Amino acid sequence: MKYASVFILLLFSLPSFSTVITSEDQFSTLSLKEYRAVDQLLSPTRMIYIKSTKTLLKTFIEKGTDLFEVHTPEFAIPECLNSDKKIIALELKDKRYAVKKGNKYYRFQTEIYCNHENHLVFKYDSPEGELIQIWDILLSAENFFLNIGRIDFWQKRINIEWPSNGDYYWRDVNITNGHHWDVVAHELGHAIYDQAQIGIFGGGMHKIDECYSHELALSEGWASFFAAWIKVDISDPNAAFEYLVPRRAPIQIENVPKDVCLGPTNEWRVTSYLWDFIDLNAEVLNEKAEVASANIWDVFHNGKYNSIDELSNTLSQKIVNKNLNNFVWELNFNAK
């Protein structure tokens, strides 16, 4: 069977590997983490209220002394007058995605002031902070596809199981640490890869700096590319992943280290190759491609590719000059 509805892809950092599991009894062969207990109803770590002429909501992640604004969940604000206090709540269940534990979906609840700018502040590594960062990844993915006009493929709800006993995709996306944004987005990438029928899933042990099967390199490399696509600035010359594979972190997207296995059966190089078609930073002369996201998505969608080689051939046939594609290929897969 081709797609992850019958597979489990487990990703661990030391070493990173994926395992294909075709039945639940095979879980007994794996070393998984203990489940954490988290309340189903969570609230912001703290609130900041600023007087305003309107009732507004903004959401922030607090990391040390820094505040980073993220997507605000779509709370329904009741009729609000003067400086009344109101309780707002939201179940984290949308038609396209949800966050749950078992068969129960998480809920956010907080108290706001009318005619104030209400800042919902979440401590970075708190349970509520992890949950809001997972939700931010899901909103980022949805907004990405809405912005490029390619949301129609997303017909089946993607459930995030958190906190789970590992970071993997099997029917649901399973996540251990919600504040590890690149791991969350990578695992979500597997669900997108599956639903959009981009390619075949590979299985077996793998390290990010080694070579293995064509299918595994494509499915893992594409998932990391997707994580960067929705969360990393395409003009950043130092684009990198923060938490993916700690022994090699930060994982540079633009420049693959020379000690990484050469060729199209390495996932890191697959990620870098695909990134070169959408990013705005040319690390060498003549590398700049800047393919529109909608156009490259059309090449991905329903491709059912077995390898990055097949995907690359379709890129040349449909949207990328063959000479440019060959140049980018050599730069990423064969250059020492």
Coordinates of N, CA and C in Angstrom, one line a residue, residues 57-208:
L57 N -8.1 41.1 20.0 CA -7.3 40.0 20.6 C -6.0 39.9 19.8
K58 N -4.9 39.7 20.5 CA -3.6 39.4 19.9 C -3.0 38.3 20.8
T59 N -2.2 37.5 20.1 CA -1.6 36.3 20.8 C -0.1 36.4 20.7
F60 N 0.5 36.1 21.8 CA 2.0 36.2 21.9 C 2.6 35.0 22.6
I61 N 3.8 34.6 22.1 CA 4.6 33.6 22.7 C 5.7 34.3 23.5
E62 N 5.8 34.0 24.8 CA 6.8 34.6 25.6 C 8.0 33.6 25.8
K63 N 9.2 34.0 25.3 CA 10.4 33.2 25.4 C 11.5 34.1 26.1
G64 N 11.7 33.8 27.3 CA 12.7 34.7 28.0 C 12.0 36.0 28.2
T65 N 12.7 37.1 27.7 CA 12.2 38.4 27.8 C 11.6 38.9 26.5
D66 N 11.5 38.0 25.5 CA 10.9 38.4 24.2 C 9.5 37.9 24.1
L67 N 8.7 38.7 23.3 CA 7.4 38.3 23.0 C 7.3 38.2 21.4
F68 N 6.8 37.1 20.9 CA 6.6 36.9 19.5 C 5.1 36.7 19.2
E69 N 4.6 37.6 18.3 CA 3.2 37.4 17.9 C 3.0 36.3 17.0
V70 N 1.9 35.5 17.3 CA 1.5 34.4 16.4 C 0.1 34.5 16.1
H71 N -0.4 33.6 15.3 CA -1.8 33.7 14.9 C -2.7 33.6 16.1
T72 N -3.8 34.4 16.1 CA -4.8 34.4 17.2 C -5.9 33.4 16.8
P73 N -6.2 32.5 17.6 CA -7.4 31.6 17.3 C -8.6 32.4 17.1
E74 N -9.6 31.9 16.3 CA -10.8 32.6 16.0 C -11.8 32.4 17.1
F75 N -11.6 33.1 18.2 CA -12.6 33.1 19.3 C -13.9 33.8 18.8
A76 N -15.0 33.4 19.2 CA -16.3 34.1 19.0 C -16.4 35.1 20.2
I77 N -16.4 36.4 19.9 CA -16.5 37.4 20.9 C -18.0 37.8 21.1
P78 N -18.5 37.6 22.2 CA -19.9 38.0 22.5 C -20.1 39.5 22.4
E79 N -21.4 39.9 22.4 CA -21.7 41.3 22.4 C -21.0 42.0 23.5
C80 N -20.3 43.0 23.2 CA -19.3 43.6 24.1 C -19.5 45.1 24.2
L81 N -19.8 45.6 25.4 CA -20.0 47.0 25.6 C -19.1 47.6 26.7
N82 N -18.8 48.9 26.6 CA -18.0 49.6 27.6 C -16.8 48.8 28.0
S83 N -16.6 48.6 29.3 CA -15.4 47.8 29.8 C -15.9 46.5 30.5
D84 N -16.9 46.0 29.9 CA -17.4 44.7 30.5 C -16.4 43.6 30.4
K85 N -16.4 42.7 31.3 CA -15.6 41.5 31.2 C -16.4 40.4 30.5
K86 N -15.8 39.6 29.7 CA -16.4 38.5 29.0 C -15.5 37.3 29.0
I87 N -16.2 36.1 29.1 CA -15.4 34.9 29.0 C -15.5 34.4 27.6
I88 N -14.4 34.1 27.0 CA -14.4 33.6 25.6 C -13.8 32.2 25.6
A89 N -14.2 31.3 24.8 CA -13.7 29.9 24.7 C -13.7 29.4 23.3
L90 N -12.9 28.5 23.0 CA -12.8 27.9 21.7 C -12.3 26.4 21.8
E91 N -13.1 25.6 21.1 CA -12.6 24.2 21.0 C -11.7 24.1 19.8
L92 N -10.5 23.4 20.0 CA -9.5 23.4 18.9 C -9.8 22.3 17.9
K93 N -10.9 22.5 17.2 CA -11.4 21.5 16.2 C -12.0 22.3 15.0
D94 N -11.3 22.2 13.9 CA -11.7 22.9 12.7 C -12.1 21.8 11.7
K95 N -12.7 22.2 10.6 CA -13.0 21.2 9.5 C -11.8 20.6 8.9
R96 N -10.6 21.3 9.0 CA -9.4 20.8 8.3 C -8.4 20.2 9.3
Y97 N -8.5 20.6 10.6 CA -7.5 20.2 11.5 C -8.1 20.3 13.0
A98 N -7.4 19.6 13.9 CA -7.8 19.6 15.3 C -6.7 19.2 16.1
V99 N -6.7 19.5 17.4 CA -5.7 19.0 18.4 C -6.5 18.3 19.5
K100 N -6.0 17.1 19.8 CA -6.8 16.3 20.7 C -5.9 15.4 21.5
K101 N -6.5 14.8 22.5 CA -5.9 13.7 23.3 C -6.9 12.6 23.4
G102 N -6.6 11.5 22.7 CA -7.6 10.4 22.7 C -8.8 10.9 21.8
N103 N -10.0 10.8 22.4 CA -11.2 11.2 21.7 C -11.7 12.6 22.2
K104 N -10.9 13.3 23.0 CA -11.3 14.6 23.5 C -10.4 15.7 22.8
Y105 N -11.1 16.8 22.4 CA -10.4 17.9 21.8 C -10.1 19.0 22.8
Y106 N -9.0 19.6 22.7 CA -8.6 20.7 23.6 C -9.5 21.9 23.5
R107 N -9.5 22.7 24.6 CA -10.3 24.0 24.6 C -9.4 25.0 25.2
F108 N -9.5 26.2 24.6 CA -8.9 27.4 25.3 C -10.0 28.2 25.9
Q109 N -9.7 28.8 27.0 CA -10.7 29.7 27.6 C -10.0 30.9 28.4
T110 N -10.5 32.1 28.3 CA -9.9 33.2 29.0 C -10.9 34.3 29.2
E111 N -10.6 35.3 30.0 CA -11.4 36.4 30.3 C -10.9 37.6 29.6
I112 N -11.7 38.4 28.9 CA -11.2 39.6 28.2 C -12.0 40.8 28.7
Y113 N -11.5 41.9 28.4 CA -12.2 43.2 28.6 C -12.7 43.8 27.3
C114 N -13.9 44.2 27.3 CA -14.4 44.9 26.2 C -13.7 46.3 26.0
N115 N -13.7 46.7 24.8 CA -13.0 48.0 24.4 C -11.6 48.1 25.0
H116 N -10.9 46.9 24.9 CA -9.5 46.8 25.2 C -8.8 46.0 24.1
E117 N -7.5 46.2 24.0 CA -6.6 45.3 23.2 C -6.2 44.2 24.2
N118 N -6.7 43.0 24.0 CA -6.4 41.9 24.9 C -5.3 41.1 24.4
H119 N -4.2 41.1 25.1 CA -3.0 40.3 24.7 C -3.0 39.0 25.5
L120 N -3.1 37.9 24.7 CA -3.1 36.6 25.3 C -1.6 36.1 25.2
V121 N -1.0 36.0 26.3 CA 0.5 35.7 26.4 C 0.6 34.2 26.9
F122 N 1.4 33.5 26.1 CA 1.6 32.1 26.4 C 3.1 31.8 26.6
K123 N 3.5 31.3 27.8 CA 4.9 30.9 28.0 C 5.3 29.9 27.1
Y124 N 6.5 30.1 26.5 CA 7.0 29.3 25.4 C 6.9 27.7 25.6
D125 N 7.3 27.2 26.7 CA 7.4 25.8 26.9 C 6.4 25.3 27.9
S126 N 5.4 26.1 28.2 CA 4.3 25.6 29.1 C 3.3 24.8 28.3
P127 N 2.5 24.0 28.9 CA 1.5 23.2 28.2 C 0.6 24.1 27.3
E128 N 0.1 25.2 27.8 CA -0.7 26.1 27.0 C 0.1 26.7 25.9
G129 N 1.4 27.0 26.1 CA 2.3 27.5 25.1 C 2.5 26.5 24.0
E130 N 2.7 25.3 24.3 CA 2.9 24.2 23.3 C 1.7 24.1 22.5
L131 N 0.5 24.1 23.1 CA -0.8 24.0 22.4 C -1.0 25.1 21.4
I132 N -0.8 26.3 21.8 CA -1.0 27.5 20.9 C 0.0 27.5 19.8
Q133 N 1.2 26.9 20.0 CA 2.2 26.9 18.9 C 1.8 25.8 17.9
I134 N 1.2 24.7 18.4 CA 0.7 23.7 17.4 C -0.4 24.3 16.6
W135 N -1.3 25.0 17.2 CA -2.4 25.7 16.5 C -1.9 26.7 15.5
D136 N -0.8 27.4 15.9 CA -0.2 28.4 15.0 C 0.3 27.7 13.7
I137 N 1.0 26.5 13.9 CA 1.5 25.8 12.7 C 0.3 25.4 11.8
L138 N -0.8 24.9 12.4 CA -1.9 24.5 11.6 C -2.6 25.7 10.8
L139 N -2.7 26.8 11.5 CA -3.2 28.0 10.9 C -2.2 28.5 9.8
S140 N -0.9 28.4 10.0 CA 0.0 28.8 9.0 C -0.1 27.9 7.7
A141 N -0.3 26.6 7.9 CA -0.5 25.7 6.8 C -1.7 26.1 6.0
E142 N -2.8 26.2 6.7 CA -4.1 26.6 6.1 C -4.0 27.9 5.3
N143 N -3.5 28.9 6.0 CA -3.3 30.2 5.3 C -2.4 30.2 4.1
F144 N -1.4 29.3 4.2 CA -0.5 29.2 3.0 C -1.3 28.7 1.8
F145 N -2.0 27.6 2.0 CA -2.8 27.1 0.8 C -3.9 28.0 0.4
L146 N -4.5 28.7 1.3 CA -5.5 29.7 0.9 C -4.9 30.8 0.1
N147 N -3.7 31.3 0.5 CA -3.1 32.4 -0.2 C -2.6 32.0 -1.6
I148 N -2.3 30.8 -1.8 CA -1.9 30.4 -3.2 C -3.0 29.8 -4.0
G149 N -4.2 29.8 -3.4 CA -5.4 29.3 -4.1 C -5.4 27.8 -4.3
R150 N -4.8 27.0 -3.4 CA -4.7 25.5 -3.6 C -5.1 24.8 -2.4
I151 N -6.3 25.2 -1.8 CA -6.7 24.5 -0.6 C -7.7 23.3 -0.9
D152 N -8.2 23.2 -2.1 CA -9.2 22.2 -2.4 C -8.8 20.8 -2.1
F153 N -7.6 20.4 -2.1 CA -7.1 19.1 -1.9 C -7.4 18.6 -0.4
W154 N -7.4 19.6 0.5 CA -7.5 19.4 1.9 C -8.9 19.0 2.3
Q155 N -9.3 17.8 2.1 CA -10.7 17.4 2.3 C -10.9 16.6 3.6
K156 N -9.8 16.1 4.1 CA -9.9 15.2 5.3 C -9.2 15.9 6.5
R157 N -9.9 15.9 7.6 CA -9.4 16.6 8.8 C -8.1 15.9 9.3
I158 N -7.1 16.7 9.5 CA -5.8 16.2 10.1 C -5.8 16.4 11.6
N159 N -5.8 15.3 12.4 CA -5.8 15.4 13.8 C -4.4 15.4 14.3
I160 N -4.1 16.3 15.3 CA -2.8 16.3 16.0 C -3.1 15.6 17.4
E161 N -2.4 14.6 17.6 CA -2.4 13.9 18.9 C -1.3 14.4 19.8
W162 N -1.6 15.1 20.9 CA -0.6 15.8 21.7 C -1.1 15.8 23.1
P163 N -0.1 15.6 24.1 CA 1.2 15.0 23.9 C 1.2 13.5 23.6
S164 N 2.0 13.1 22.7 CA 1.9 11.6 22.3 C 3.2 11.0 22.8
N165 N 3.4 9.7 22.4 CA 4.5 8.9 22.9 C 5.7 9.0 21.9
G166 N 5.6 9.8 20.9 CA 6.7 10.0 19.9 C 6.2 11.0 18.9
D167 N 7.2 11.3 18.0 CA 6.9 12.2 16.9 C 6.7 11.4 15.6
Y168 N 5.5 11.2 15.2 CA 5.3 10.3 14.0 C 4.0 10.6 13.4
Y169 N 3.8 10.0 12.2 CA 2.5 10.1 11.5 C 2.0 8.7 11.2
W170 N 0.9 8.5 11.7 CA 0.1 7.2 11.4 C -1.3 7.5 11.6
R171 N -2.1 7.8 10.5 CA -3.5 8.2 10.6 C -3.6 9.6 11.2
D172 N -3.1 9.8 12.4 CA -3.0 11.1 13.0 C -1.5 11.6 13.1
V173 N -1.3 12.9 13.3 CA 0.0 13.4 13.5 C 0.3 13.3 15.0
N174 N 1.3 12.7 15.4 CA 1.6 12.5 16.8 C 2.8 13.4 17.2
I175 N 2.7 14.1 18.3 CA 3.7 15.1 18.7 C 4.0 15.0 20.1
T176 N 5.2 15.1 20.5 CA 5.6 15.1 21.9 C 5.8 16.5 22.5
N177 N 6.5 17.4 21.8 CA 6.7 18.7 22.2 C 6.2 19.8 21.2
G178 N 5.1 20.4 21.6 CA 4.4 21.4 20.7 C 5.2 22.6 20.4
H179 N 6.2 22.9 21.2 CA 7.0 24.1 21.0 C 8.2 23.9 20.0
H180 N 8.4 22.6 19.6 CA 9.4 22.3 18.6 C 8.7 22.5 17.2
W181 N 8.7 23.7 16.8 CA 7.9 24.1 15.6 C 8.3 23.4 14.4
D182 N 9.6 23.1 14.2 CA 10.0 22.4 12.9 C 9.6 21.0 12.9
V183 N 9.6 20.3 14.1 CA 9.2 18.9 14.2 C 7.7 18.8 14.0
V184 N 6.9 19.8 14.6 CA 5.5 19.8 14.3 C 5.2 20.0 12.9
A185 N 5.8 21.0 12.2 CA 5.5 21.2 10.8 C 6.0 20.1 9.9
H186 N 7.1 19.4 10.3 CA 7.6 18.3 9.5 C 6.6 17.2 9.6
E187 N 6.1 16.8 10.7 CA 5.1 15.8 10.9 C 3.8 16.1 10.2
L188 N 3.4 17.4 10.2 CA 2.2 17.8 9.5 C 2.5 17.7 8.0
G189 N 3.7 17.9 7.6 CA 4.1 17.7 6.2 C 3.9 16.3 5.7
H190 N 4.1 15.3 6.6 CA 3.8 13.9 6.2 C 2.3 13.8 5.9
A191 N 1.4 14.4 6.7 CA 0.0 14.3 6.5 C -0.4 15.0 5.2
I192 N 0.2 16.1 4.9 CA -0.1 16.8 3.7 C 0.4 16.0 2.5
Y193 N 1.6 15.4 2.6 CA 2.2 14.6 1.5 C 1.2 13.4 1.2
D194 N 0.7 12.8 2.3 CA -0.2 11.7 2.2 C -1.6 12.1 1.5
Q195 N -2.2 13.1 2.0 CA -3.5 13.6 1.5 C -3.5 14.1 0.1
A196 N -2.4 14.8 -0.2 CA -2.2 15.3 -1.6 C -1.6 14.3 -2.6
Q197 N -1.3 13.1 -2.1 CA -0.8 12.0 -2.9 C 0.5 12.5 -3.7
I198 N 1.4 13.1 -3.0 CA 2.6 13.6 -3.6 C 3.6 12.5 -4.0
G199 N 3.7 11.5 -3.1 CA 4.6 10.5 -3.4 C 4.5 9.3 -2.6
I200 N 5.4 8.4 -2.7 CA 5.4 7.1 -2.0 C 6.2 7.3 -0.7
F201 N 5.7 6.7 0.4 CA 6.4 6.7 1.7 C 7.5 5.6 1.7
G202 N 8.6 6.0 2.2 CA 9.7 5.0 2.4 C 9.8 4.6 3.8
G203 N 10.4 3.5 4.1 CA 10.5 3.0 5.5 C 11.9 2.5 5.8
G204 N 12.2 2.3 7.0 CA 13.5 1.8 7.4 C 14.3 2.8 8.2
M205 N 15.4 2.4 8.8 CA 16.3 3.2 9.6 C 16.9 4.3 8.7
H206 N 17.0 5.5 9.2 CA 17.7 6.6 8.5 C 18.3 7.6 9.4
K207 N 19.4 8.1 9.0 CA 20.0 9.3 9.6 C 20.0 10.4 8.5
I208 N 19.8 11.6 9.0 CA 19.6 12.7 8.0 C 20.9 13.0 7.2

